[in-house]
């Protein structure tokens, strides 16, 4: 498998620290509100990365943090006349609800910043002892960026260019405008913890360096997140971790592209800001996931009502193929037929195309194309006219589900159970059709539709889908 490495700006063969194992750190949400559709992209994309690596036989340790102490969380708590813990607990629970709706697997470990305060303090002490950090009279501790000669290597910007845009805010006593906070001295009314520099709380960047070190080790295989995190967050993580540990922090850096809304940058000021919950209530969660993986992860994508409707229609086509195939498998007979081996070979070509796409820097766009090509050949070769064997139907269904599962798609179960009253109507309709009483058959179809039940007639019988 080849991965585009932001650090080197080229695709590189994936070579893990330990054979057969992958250690991944993904930057998680700051839990002060519902996640928006921009947040959903890295969550879905790197869930697929994990799924695919596991599919290829790797043992994956996937760490995704929760930033549960931050300026935004404190502001939210003040607005709600609450406290940081209540706010963070609430939105961690809401995140998990949305993540489950998006079919995102829980991380191997979901650490929280506030669970790692002592480890954060220990890391800052090491940086200070090595001369990479300094404390101020106000209880703040800053990282000396000019001491790390490779600062800027991830964002590919020389330090002098970065310094040109740096400022010292009111109340900061930095040696250099580019220095960043490792520890923030306590302010009145804010939560704080004891430290060698007085009461305070951790800076944002140090949290991830500390949690990656604690749960994955000094060097990890893959670090991932949104493109907006390259600078300063990930740049600062590299500086902290490599100065503290004396070894490379991460071998591969993966970053997903931005999401626009109606071809404009998503912004509350433009009134085009949508939470995952808002969109899911109208369209369901799965079309959101489909949108996130329908393009290559490094490419920008656009959200609009028309596009999410197209995603919904695309999923319907994939579901229809599986429903027809499931029905066929249930009603077919055993005993493989001549020529079915060639059909299996044909279907397996799409599996190869799927793997080739995913091996090429997680190209989910081409992988989804391979899944649609598989659906096309299933529809063409396995139907009531060809009367395939149960063995072939089962083989095709298993392959179809196997590839869809790697992408985390087709996970919304459609229930086919109907009560006796509905079944009676269905039987009456079938009798009307047999008697060629089309008007009565249509009347019953309309009555069933009004109850939320869609009838699909096939040469082998009726497929019932409860909406």
CSV table of C-alpha atoms in Angstrom, one decimal:
chain,number,residue,atom,x,y,z
A,1,UNK,CA,0.0,0.0,0.0
A,2,UNK,CA,1.2,3.5,-0.9
A,3,UNK,CA,0.3,6.6,1.2
A,4,UNK,CA,0.8,10.2,0.4
A,5,UNK,CA,3.0,11.6,3.1
A,6,UNK,CA,2.5,15.3,3.8
A,7,UNK,CA,5.9,15.4,5.4
A,8,UNK,CA,7.7,14.3,2.2
A,9,UNK,CA,5.0,15.4,-0.3
A,10,UNK,CA,5.1,12.1,-2.1
A,11,UNK,CA,3.5,8.7,-2.1
A,12,UNK,CA,5.5,6.2,-0.1
A,13,UNK,CA,5.2,2.5,0.4
A,14,UNK,CA,3.7,1.7,3.9
A,15,UNK,CA,6.4,0.1,6.0
A,16,UNK,CA,5.3,-0.2,9.6
A,17,UNK,CA,7.5,-0.2,12.7
A,18,UNK,CA,6.4,-3.7,13.7
A,19,UNK,CA,5.5,-6.2,10.9
A,20,UNK,CA,1.8,-6.8,10.8
A,21,UNK,CA,1.0,-4.0,13.2
A,22,UNK,CA,0.0,-0.3,12.6
A,23,UNK,CA,-0.1,2.4,15.2
A,24,UNK,CA,-2.4,5.3,14.3
A,25,UNK,CA,-3.1,8.6,16.1
A,26,UNK,CA,-6.0,10.6,14.8
A,27,UNK,CA,-6.8,14.1,16.2
A,28,UNK,CA,-10.3,14.0,17.6
A,29,UNK,CA,-12.9,16.7,18.3
A,30,UNK,CA,-12.8,19.5,20.8
A,31,UNK,CA,-16.0,18.7,22.6
A,32,UNK,CA,-17.9,22.0,23.0
A,33,UNK,CA,-20.7,21.5,20.4
A,34,UNK,CA,-22.2,19.1,17.9
A,35,UNK,CA,-19.8,18.0,15.1
A,36,UNK,CA,-20.3,19.7,11.8
A,37,UNK,CA,-20.1,18.1,8.3
A,38,UNK,CA,-16.5,19.3,8.0
A,39,UNK,CA,-15.6,17.3,11.2
A,40,UNK,CA,-17.3,14.2,9.7
A,41,UNK,CA,-14.8,13.9,6.9
A,42,UNK,CA,-11.7,12.9,8.8
A,43,UNK,CA,-13.8,10.8,11.1
A,44,UNK,CA,-15.1,8.8,8.2
A,45,UNK,CA,-12.0,8.8,6.1
A,46,UNK,CA,-9.6,7.5,8.8
A,47,UNK,CA,-12.2,5.0,9.9
A,48,UNK,CA,-11.9,3.6,6.4
A,49,UNK,CA,-8.1,3.6,6.7
A,50,UNK,CA,-8.4,1.6,9.8
A,51,UNK,CA,-10.9,-0.8,8.3
A,52,UNK,CA,-8.8,-1.3,5.2
A,53,UNK,CA,-5.6,-2.0,7.1
A,54,UNK,CA,-7.5,-4.6,9.2
A,55,UNK,CA,-9.0,-6.1,6.0
A,56,UNK,CA,-5.5,-6.5,4.7
A,57,UNK,CA,-4.5,-8.4,7.9
A,58,UNK,CA,-2.9,-5.7,10.0
A,59,UNK,CA,-3.4,-5.4,13.8
A,60,UNK,CA,-4.4,-1.8,14.2
A,61,UNK,CA,-4.1,0.3,17.4
A,62,UNK,CA,-6.2,3.3,16.6
A,63,UNK,CA,-6.1,6.2,19.1
A,64,UNK,CA,-8.4,9.2,18.8
A,65,UNK,CA,-8.4,11.8,21.5
A,66,UNK,CA,-11.1,14.0,23.0
A,67,UNK,CA,-9.9,17.6,23.8
A,68,UNK,CA,-12.0,18.1,26.9
A,69,UNK,CA,-10.4,21.3,28.2
A,70,UNK,CA,-10.0,24.3,26.0
A,71,UNK,CA,-10.9,28.0,25.6
A,72,UNK,CA,-14.0,27.1,23.6
A,73,UNK,CA,-15.2,24.6,26.2
A,74,UNK,CA,-14.7,27.2,29.0
A,75,UNK,CA,-16.6,29.8,26.9
A,76,UNK,CA,-19.5,27.4,26.3
A,77,UNK,CA,-19.6,26.5,30.0
A,78,UNK,CA,-19.8,30.2,30.9
A,79,UNK,CA,-22.6,30.8,28.3
A,80,UNK,CA,-24.6,27.9,29.7
A,81,UNK,CA,-23.9,28.8,33.3
A,82,UNK,CA,-22.3,25.3,33.6
A,83,UNK,CA,-18.8,23.9,34.0
A,84,UNK,CA,-16.3,22.4,31.6
A,85,UNK,CA,-16.9,18.8,32.8
A,86,UNK,CA,-20.6,19.0,32.2
A,87,UNK,CA,-20.1,20.5,28.7
A,88,UNK,CA,-17.4,18.0,27.7
A,89,UNK,CA,-19.4,15.0,28.9
A,90,UNK,CA,-22.5,16.2,27.1
A,91,UNK,CA,-20.8,16.6,23.7
A,92,UNK,CA,-18.7,13.5,24.0
A,93,UNK,CA,-22.0,11.6,24.3
A,94,UNK,CA,-23.4,13.6,21.3
A,95,UNK,CA,-20.2,12.8,19.3
A,96,UNK,CA,-20.6,9.1,20.0
A,97,UNK,CA,-24.2,9.2,18.8
A,98,UNK,CA,-23.2,10.9,15.5
A,99,UNK,CA,-20.2,8.6,15.1
A,100,UNK,CA,-22.4,5.5,15.5
A,101,UNK,CA,-24.9,7.0,13.0
A,102,UNK,CA,-22.0,7.4,10.5
A,103,UNK,CA,-20.9,3.8,11.2
A,104,UNK,CA,-17.6,4.8,12.6
A,105,UNK,CA,-16.0,2.2,14.8
A,106,UNK,CA,-15.0,3.2,18.3
A,107,UNK,CA,-11.3,3.9,18.7
A,108,UNK,CA,-9.1,1.3,20.3
A,109,UNK,CA,-8.5,4.0,22.9
A,110,UNK,CA,-10.4,7.3,23.3
A,111,UNK,CA,-8.1,9.2,25.7
A,112,UNK,CA,-9.1,12.6,27.2
A,113,UNK,CA,-6.7,15.5,27.9
A,114,UNK,CA,-7.8,15.8,31.5
A,115,UNK,CA,-7.0,12.1,32.1
A,116,UNK,CA,-3.4,12.8,31.2
A,117,UNK,CA,-2.5,15.9,33.2
A,118,UNK,CA,0.4,14.3,35.0
A,119,UNK,CA,1.9,12.9,31.8
A,120,UNK,CA,1.5,16.4,30.2
A,121,UNK,CA,3.3,18.0,33.1
A,122,UNK,CA,6.1,15.4,32.9
A,123,UNK,CA,6.6,16.0,29.2
A,124,UNK,CA,6.8,19.8,29.7
A,125,UNK,CA,9.3,19.3,32.5
A,126,UNK,CA,11.5,17.2,30.1
A,127,UNK,CA,11.3,20.0,27.5
A,128,UNK,CA,12.2,22.6,30.0
A,129,UNK,CA,15.1,20.6,31.4
A,130,UNK,CA,16.4,20.2,27.8
A,131,UNK,CA,16.2,24.0,27.2
A,132,UNK,CA,13.4,23.7,24.7
A,133,UNK,CA,10.8,25.5,27.0
A,134,UNK,CA,10.7,28.3,29.5
A,135,UNK,CA,8.3,29.5,32.1
A,136,UNK,CA,7.1,33.1,32.8
A,137,UNK,CA,6.2,35.1,35.9
A,138,UNK,CA,2.5,34.5,35.1
A,139,UNK,CA,2.8,30.7,35.3
A,140,UNK,CA,2.8,30.1,31.5
A,141,UNK,CA,5.3,27.8,29.9
A,142,UNK,CA,6.2,28.3,26.2
A,143,UNK,CA,8.1,26.2,23.6
A,144,UNK,CA,11.2,27.8,22.0
A,145,UNK,CA,10.6,27.3,18.3
A,146,UNK,CA,14.0,28.6,17.3
A,147,UNK,CA,15.7,25.8,19.2
A,148,UNK,CA,14.1,23.2,16.9
A,149,UNK,CA,15.9,23.7,13.6
A,150,UNK,CA,13.5,21.7,11.6
A,151,UNK,CA,10.4,23.7,12.6
A,152,UNK,CA,8.2,24.2,9.6
A,153,UNK,CA,9.2,20.8,7.9
A,154,UNK,CA,5.6,19.5,7.8
A,155,UNK,CA,4.0,22.7,6.4
A,156,UNK,CA,7.1,23.2,4.2
A,157,UNK,CA,7.5,26.8,5.3
A,158,UNK,CA,10.8,28.3,6.5
A,159,UNK,CA,10.8,29.7,10.0
A,160,UNK,CA,11.4,33.2,8.8
A,161,UNK,CA,8.2,33.1,6.7
A,162,UNK,CA,6.2,31.8,9.6
A,163,UNK,CA,7.7,34.5,11.9
A,164,UNK,CA,6.5,37.2,9.5
A,165,UNK,CA,2.9,36.5,10.4
A,166,UNK,CA,3.4,35.8,14.1
A,167,UNK,CA,2.1,38.2,16.8
A,168,UNK,CA,2.4,38.4,20.6
A,169,UNK,CA,-1.1,38.8,22.0
A,170,UNK,CA,-2.0,41.0,25.0
A,171,UNK,CA,-1.0,39.3,28.2
A,172,UNK,CA,1.6,37.0,26.6
A,173,UNK,CA,5.3,37.3,27.6
A,174,UNK,CA,7.0,35.3,24.9
A,175,UNK,CA,10.7,35.4,24.0
A,176,UNK,CA,9.6,35.1,20.4
A,177,UNK,CA,6.3,35.6,18.6
A,178,UNK,CA,6.5,32.0,17.2
A,179,UNK,CA,6.8,30.4,20.6
A,180,UNK,CA,3.6,28.5,21.6
A,181,UNK,CA,2.0,27.7,24.9
A,182,UNK,CA,2.7,24.3,26.6
A,183,UNK,CA,1.0,25.3,29.9
A,184,UNK,CA,-1.3,28.2,30.6
A,185,UNK,CA,-1.3,29.9,34.0
A,186,UNK,CA,-4.6,29.9,35.8
A,187,UNK,CA,-7.1,32.7,35.3
A,188,UNK,CA,-9.9,33.6,37.7
A,189,UNK,CA,-12.9,31.3,37.3
A,190,UNK,CA,-11.2,28.8,35.0
A,191,UNK,CA,-10.5,25.2,35.8
A,192,UNK,CA,-6.9,24.5,36.8
A,193,UNK,CA,-4.5,21.8,38.0
A,194,UNK,CA,-1.4,22.0,40.2
A,195,UNK,CA,2.0,22.1,38.4
A,196,UNK,CA,5.6,23.1,39.1
A,197,UNK,CA,4.8,26.5,37.5
A,198,UNK,CA,1.7,27.1,39.6
A,199,UNK,CA,-2.0,26.3,38.9
A,200,UNK,CA,-2.9,26.2,35.3
A,201,UNK,CA,-4.0,24.0,32.4
A,202,UNK,CA,-2.4,22.4,29.3
A,203,UNK,CA,-2.0,24.1,26.0
A,204,UNK,CA,-3.8,22.4,23.0
A,205,UNK,CA,-0.8,21.1,21.2
A,206,UNK,CA,0.9,19.3,24.1
A,207,UNK,CA,-2.1,17.2,24.7
A,208,UNK,CA,-1.8,15.2,21.5
A,209,UNK,CA,2.0,14.7,21.8
A,210,UNK,CA,1.5,13.4,25.3
A,211,UNK,CA,-1.3,11.0,24.5
A,212,UNK,CA,0.4,9.7,21.4
A,213,UNK,CA,3.5,9.0,23.5
A,214,UNK,CA,1.6,7.3,26.3
A,215,UNK,CA,-0.7,5.1,24.3
A,216,UNK,CA,1.4,4.4,21.2
A,217,UNK,CA,5.1,5.1,22.0
A,218,UNK,CA,7.7,7.7,21.1
A,219,UNK,CA,7.4,7.0,17.4
A,220,UNK,CA,4.1,6.0,15.6
A,221,UNK,CA,3.3,4.8,12.2
A,222,UNK,CA,0.6,7.2,11.0
A,223,UNK,CA,-0.6,10.5,12.3
A,224,UNK,CA,-3.7,11.9,10.6
A,225,UNK,CA,-6.2,14.7,10.7
A,226,UNK,CA,-7.7,17.5,8.7
A,227,UNK,CA,-5.7,19.7,6.4
A,228,UNK,CA,-6.4,22.7,8.7
A,229,UNK,CA,-4.3,21.0,11.4
A,230,UNK,CA,-1.0,20.9,9.4
A,231,UNK,CA,-0.1,24.3,10.8
A,232,UNK,CA,0.2,25.1,13.6
A,233,UNK,CA,-1.1,22.0,15.5
A,234,UNK,CA,0.7,19.2,13.8
A,235,UNK,CA,3.8,21.3,13.2
A,236,UNK,CA,3.9,22.0,17.0
A,237,UNK,CA,3.3,18.3,17.9
A,238,UNK,CA,6.4,17.4,15.8
A,239,UNK,CA,8.5,20.0,17.6
A,240,UNK,CA,7.4,19.0,21.1
A,241,UNK,CA,7.6,15.2,20.5
A,242,UNK,CA,10.9,15.1,18.7
A,243,UNK,CA,12.7,17.5,21.1
A,244,UNK,CA,11.3,15.6,24.1
A,245,UNK,CA,11.9,12.0,22.8
A,246,UNK,CA,14.9,12.5,20.6
A,247,UNK,CA,13.4,10.3,17.8
A,248,UNK,CA,11.0,10.9,14.8
A,249,UNK,CA,7.5,11.4,15.9
A,250,UNK,CA,5.5,9.9,13.0
A,251,UNK,CA,6.6,8.2,9.9
A,252,UNK,CA,3.5,9.1,7.8
A,253,UNK,CA,1.3,12.1,8.0
A,254,UNK,CA,-2.1,11.9,6.3
A,255,UNK,CA,-4.4,14.9,5.9
A,256,UNK,CA,-7.9,15.1,4.3
A,257,UNK,CA,-9.1,18.1,2.2
A,258,UNK,CA,-11.6,20.7,3.0
A,259,UNK,CA,-15.4,20.7,2.6
A,260,UNK,CA,-17.2,23.6,0.9
A,261,UNK,CA,-20.9,24.3,1.1
A,262,UNK,CA,-22.5,25.3,-2.2
A,263,UNK,CA,-19.0,25.9,-3.5
A,264,UNK,CA,-18.2,28.4,-0.7
A,265,UNK,CA,-16.2,28.0,2.5
A,266,UNK,CA,-18.3,26.8,5.4
A,267,UNK,CA,-18.8,29.6,7.9
A,268,UNK,CA,-21.4,30.6,10.5
A,269,UNK,CA,-21.1,34.2,9.1
A,270,UNK,CA,-22.2,33.0,5.7
A,271,UNK,CA,-25.1,31.1,7.2
A,272,UNK,CA,-24.0,27.8,5.5
A,273,UNK,CA,-22.8,26.0,8.6
A,274,UNK,CA,-24.4,22.5,9.0
A,275,UNK,CA,-24.0,20.0,11.8
A,276,UNK,CA,-24.0,16.3,11.1
A,277,UNK,CA,-27.2,16.0,13.3
A,278,UNK,CA,-29.0,18.7,11.2
A,279,UNK,CA,-28.3,16.9,7.9
A,280,UNK,CA,-28.9,13.4,9.3
A,281,UNK,CA,-32.3,14.4,10.6
A,282,UNK,CA,-33.4,15.2,7.0
A,283,UNK,CA,-31.4,12.7,4.9
A,284,UNK,CA,-30.1,10.1,7.3
A,285,UNK,CA,-26.5,9.4,8.3
A,286,UNK,CA,-25.5,7.1,5.5
A,287,UNK,CA,-25.6,9.6,2.7
A,288,UNK,CA,-23.3,11.8,4.7
A,289,UNK,CA,-20.8,8.9,5.0
A,290,UNK,CA,-21.2,8.2,1.3
A,291,UNK,CA,-20.4,11.8,0.5
A,292,UNK,CA,-17.3,11.8,2.6
A,293,UNK,CA,-15.8,8.7,0.8
A,294,UNK,CA,-17.1,9.4,-2.7
A,295,UNK,CA,-14.0,11.6,-3.5
A,296,UNK,CA,-10.4,11.0,-2.9
A,297,UNK,CA,-9.7,12.0,0.7
A,298,UNK,CA,-7.1,14.7,-0.2
A,299,UNK,CA,-9.4,16.4,-2.7
A,300,UNK,CA,-11.8,19.2,-1.6
A,301,UNK,CA,-15.5,18.2,-1.7
A,302,UNK,CA,-18.6,20.2,-2.0
A,303,UNK,CA,-21.8,19.8,0.1
A,304,UNK,CA,-25.2,20.8,-1.3
A,305,UNK,CA,-28.7,19.6,-1.2
A,306,UNK,CA,-28.5,18.3,-4.7
A,307,UNK,CA,-25.2,16.4,-4.0
A,308,UNK,CA,-26.6,14.8,-0.8
A,309,UNK,CA,-29.7,13.7,-2.8
A,310,UNK,CA,-27.4,12.2,-5.4
A,311,UNK,CA,-25.6,10.3,-2.6
A,312,UNK,CA,-28.9,9.0,-1.4
A,313,UNK,CA,-29.8,7.8,-4.9
A,314,UNK,CA,-26.5,6.1,-5.3
A,315,UNK,CA,-26.9,4.2,-2.1
A,316,UNK,CA,-30.4,3.2,-3.2
A,317,UNK,CA,-28.9,1.6,-6.3
A,318,UNK,CA,-26.4,-0.3,-4.2
A,319,UNK,CA,-29.1,-1.4,-1.7
A,320,UNK,CA,-31.4,-2.5,-4.6
A,321,UNK,CA,-28.7,-4.8,-5.9
A,322,UNK,CA,-28.1,-6.4,-2.5
A,323,UNK,CA,-31.9,-6.8,-1.9
A,324,UNK,CA,-32.4,-8.5,-5.2
A,325,UNK,CA,-29.4,-10.7,-4.7
A,326,UNK,CA,-30.5,-11.7,-1.2
A,327,UNK,CA,-33.9,-12.5,-2.4
A,328,UNK,CA,-32.4,-14.6,-5.2
A,329,UNK,CA,-30.1,-16.4,-2.8
A,330,UNK,CA,-33.1,-17.3,-0.6
A,331,UNK,CA,-35.1,-18.7,-3.4
A,332,UNK,CA,-32.4,-20.4,-5.5
A,333,UNK,CA,-31.5,-24.1,-5.4
A,334,UNK,CA,-28.2,-25.8,-4.7
A,335,UNK,CA,-26.0,-27.3,-7.4
A,336,UNK,CA,-23.5,-25.2,-9.3
A,337,UNK,CA,-24.0,-24.9,-13.0
A,338,UNK,CA,-21.6,-25.0,-16.0
A,339,UNK,CA,-20.1,-21.6,-16.6
A,340,UNK,CA,-20.6,-20.3,-13.1
A,341,UNK,CA,-16.9,-20.5,-12.4
A,342,UNK,CA,-16.3,-17.9,-15.1
A,343,UNK,CA,-18.9,-15.6,-13.5
A,344,UNK,CA,-17.0,-15.9,-10.2
A,345,UNK,CA,-13.8,-15.0,-11.9
A,346,UNK,CA,-15.5,-12.0,-13.5
A,347,UNK,CA,-16.8,-10.8,-10.1
A,348,UNK,CA,-13.4,-11.3,-8.5
A,349,UNK,CA,-11.8,-8.8,-11.1
A,350,UNK,CA,-13.8,-6.1,-9.3
A,351,UNK,CA,-12.3,-7.2,-5.9
A,352,UNK,CA,-8.8,-6.8,-7.5
A,353,UNK,CA,-9.8,-3.3,-8.8
A,354,UNK,CA,-11.1,-2.4,-5.4
A,355,UNK,CA,-7.9,-3.4,-3.6
A,356,UNK,CA,-5.7,-1.7,-6.3
A,357,UNK,CA,-7.6,1.5,-5.7
A,358,UNK,CA,-7.3,1.3,-1.9
A,359,UNK,CA,-3.6,0.4,-2.1
A,360,UNK,CA,-3.1,3.6,-4.1
A,361,UNK,CA,-3.3,6.1,-1.3
A,362,UNK,CA,-6.7,5.1,-0.1
A,363,UNK,CA,-8.5,5.9,-3.3
A,364,UNK,CA,-12.1,5.4,-2.1
A,365,UNK,CA,-13.5,7.1,-5.2
A,366,UNK,CA,-12.2,4.4,-7.5
A,367,UNK,CA,-13.0,1.8,-4.8
A,368,UNK,CA,-16.7,2.8,-4.9
A,369,UNK,CA,-16.6,2.7,-8.7
A,370,UNK,CA,-15.4,-0.9,-8.4
A,371,UNK,CA,-18.3,-1.7,-6.1
A,372,UNK,CA,-20.7,-0.3,-8.7
A,373,UNK,CA,-19.1,-2.3,-11.4
A,374,UNK,CA,-19.5,-5.4,-9.3
A,375,UNK,CA,-23.2,-4.5,-8.8
A,376,UNK,CA,-23.6,-4.1,-12.6
A,377,UNK,CA,-22.2,-7.6,-13.3
A,378,UNK,CA,-24.2,-9.1,-10.5
A,379,UNK,CA,-27.4,-7.6,-12.0
A,380,UNK,CA,-26.4,-8.8,-15.5
A,381,UNK,CA,-25.4,-12.4,-14.6
A,382,UNK,CA,-27.5,-13.3,-11.6
A,383,UNK,CA,-31.2,-12.9,-12.2
A,384,UNK,CA,-34.4,-14.8,-12.6
A,385,UNK,CA,-33.6,-15.5,-16.3
A,386,UNK,CA,-30.2,-17.0,-15.6
A,387,UNK,CA,-31.4,-19.0,-12.6
A,388,UNK,CA,-28.1,-19.0,-10.8
A,389,UNK,CA,-27.3,-21.6,-8.1
A,390,UNK,CA,-27.5,-20.9,-4.4
A,391,UNK,CA,-23.7,-21.3,-4.2
A,392,UNK,CA,-23.1,-18.6,-6.8
A,393,UNK,CA,-25.6,-16.3,-5.2
A,394,UNK,CA,-24.0,-16.7,-1.8
A,395,UNK,CA,-20.6,-16.2,-3.2
A,396,UNK,CA,-21.6,-12.9,-4.9
A,397,UNK,CA,-23.5,-11.7,-1.9
A,398,UNK,CA,-20.6,-12.4,0.4
A,399,UNK,CA,-18.2,-10.6,-1.9
A,400,UNK,CA,-20.5,-7.6,-2.3
A,401,UNK,CA,-20.9,-7.3,1.5
A,402,UNK,CA,-17.2,-7.7,2.0
A,403,UNK,CA,-16.2,-4.8,-0.1
A,404,UNK,CA,-19.1,-2.6,1.1
A,405,UNK,CA,-18.0,-3.2,4.7
A,406,UNK,CA,-14.5,-2.0,4.1
A,407,UNK,CA,-16.0,1.3,3.1
A,408,UNK,CA,-18.4,1.1,6.0
A,409,UNK,CA,-21.4,1.3,3.6
A,410,UNK,CA,-24.7,-0.6,3.4
A,411,UNK,CA,-25.1,-0.8,7.1
A,412,UNK,CA,-28.6,0.5,7.4
A,413,UNK,CA,-30.8,-2.6,7.8
A,414,UNK,CA,-34.1,-2.5,6.0
A,415,UNK,CA,-36.8,-4.4,7.9
A,416,UNK,CA,-39.1,-6.7,5.9
A,417,UNK,CA,-41.4,-7.9,8.7
A,418,UNK,CA,-45.1,-7.1,8.1
A,419,UNK,CA,-48.1,-7.8,10.3
A,420,UNK,CA,-50.9,-10.1,9.4
A,421,UNK,CA,-53.2,-7.3,8.2
A,422,UNK,CA,-50.5,-6.1,5.7
A,423,UNK,CA,-49.7,-9.7,4.6
A,424,UNK,CA,-53.4,-10.2,3.8
A,425,UNK,CA,-53.4,-7.1,1.6
A,426,UNK,CA,-50.3,-8.4,-0.2
A,427,UNK,CA,-51.9,-11.8,-0.8
A,428,UNK,CA,-55.1,-10.1,-2.1
A,429,UNK,CA,-53.0,-8.1,-4.5
A,430,UNK,CA,-51.1,-11.1,-5.8
A,431,UNK,CA,-54.5,-12.8,-6.4
A,432,UNK,CA,-55.7,-9.7,-8.3
A,433,UNK,CA,-52.6,-9.7,-10.4
A,434,UNK,CA,-53.1,-13.4,-11.2
A,435,UNK,CA,-56.7,-12.6,-12.3
A,436,UNK,CA,-55.3,-9.6,-14.3
A,437,UNK,CA,-57.4,-7.3,-12.3
A,438,UNK,CA,-54.9,-4.5,-12.6
A,439,UNK,CA,-57.1,-1.7,-11.2
A,440,UNK,CA,-57.6,-3.7,-7.9
A,441,UNK,CA,-53.8,-4.5,-7.8
A,442,UNK,CA,-53.0,-0.9,-8.2
A,443,UNK,CA,-55.5,0.2,-5.5
A,444,UNK,CA,-53.9,-2.2,-3.0
A,445,UNK,CA,-50.4,-1.1,-4.0
A,446,UNK,CA,-51.4,2.5,-3.3
A,447,UNK,CA,-52.9,1.5,0.1
A,448,UNK,CA,-49.7,-0.3,1.0
A,449,UNK,CA,-47.6,2.7,-0.1
A,450,UNK,CA,-49.7,4.9,2.2
A,451,UNK,CA,-48.6,2.6,5.0
A,452,UNK,CA,-45.0,3.1,4.2
A,453,UNK,CA,-44.6,-0.3,2.4
A,454,UNK,CA,-43.1,-0.5,-1.1
A,455,UNK,CA,-43.7,-3.6,-3.2
A,456,UNK,CA,-41.2,-4.7,-5.7
A,457,UNK,CA,-42.4,-7.5,-8.1
A,458,UNK,CA,-39.8,-9.8,-9.6
A,459,UNK,CA,-40.2,-12.9,-11.8
A,460,UNK,CA,-39.4,-15.0,-8.7
A,461,UNK,CA,-41.9,-13.3,-6.4
A,462,UNK,CA,-42.5,-10.1,-4.4
A,463,UNK,CA,-39.8,-8.2,-2.5
A,464,UNK,CA,-41.3,-6.2,0.4
A,465,UNK,CA,-39.5,-3.2,1.8
A,466,UNK,CA,-40.8,-1.4,4.9
A,467,UNK,CA,-39.8,2.2,4.6
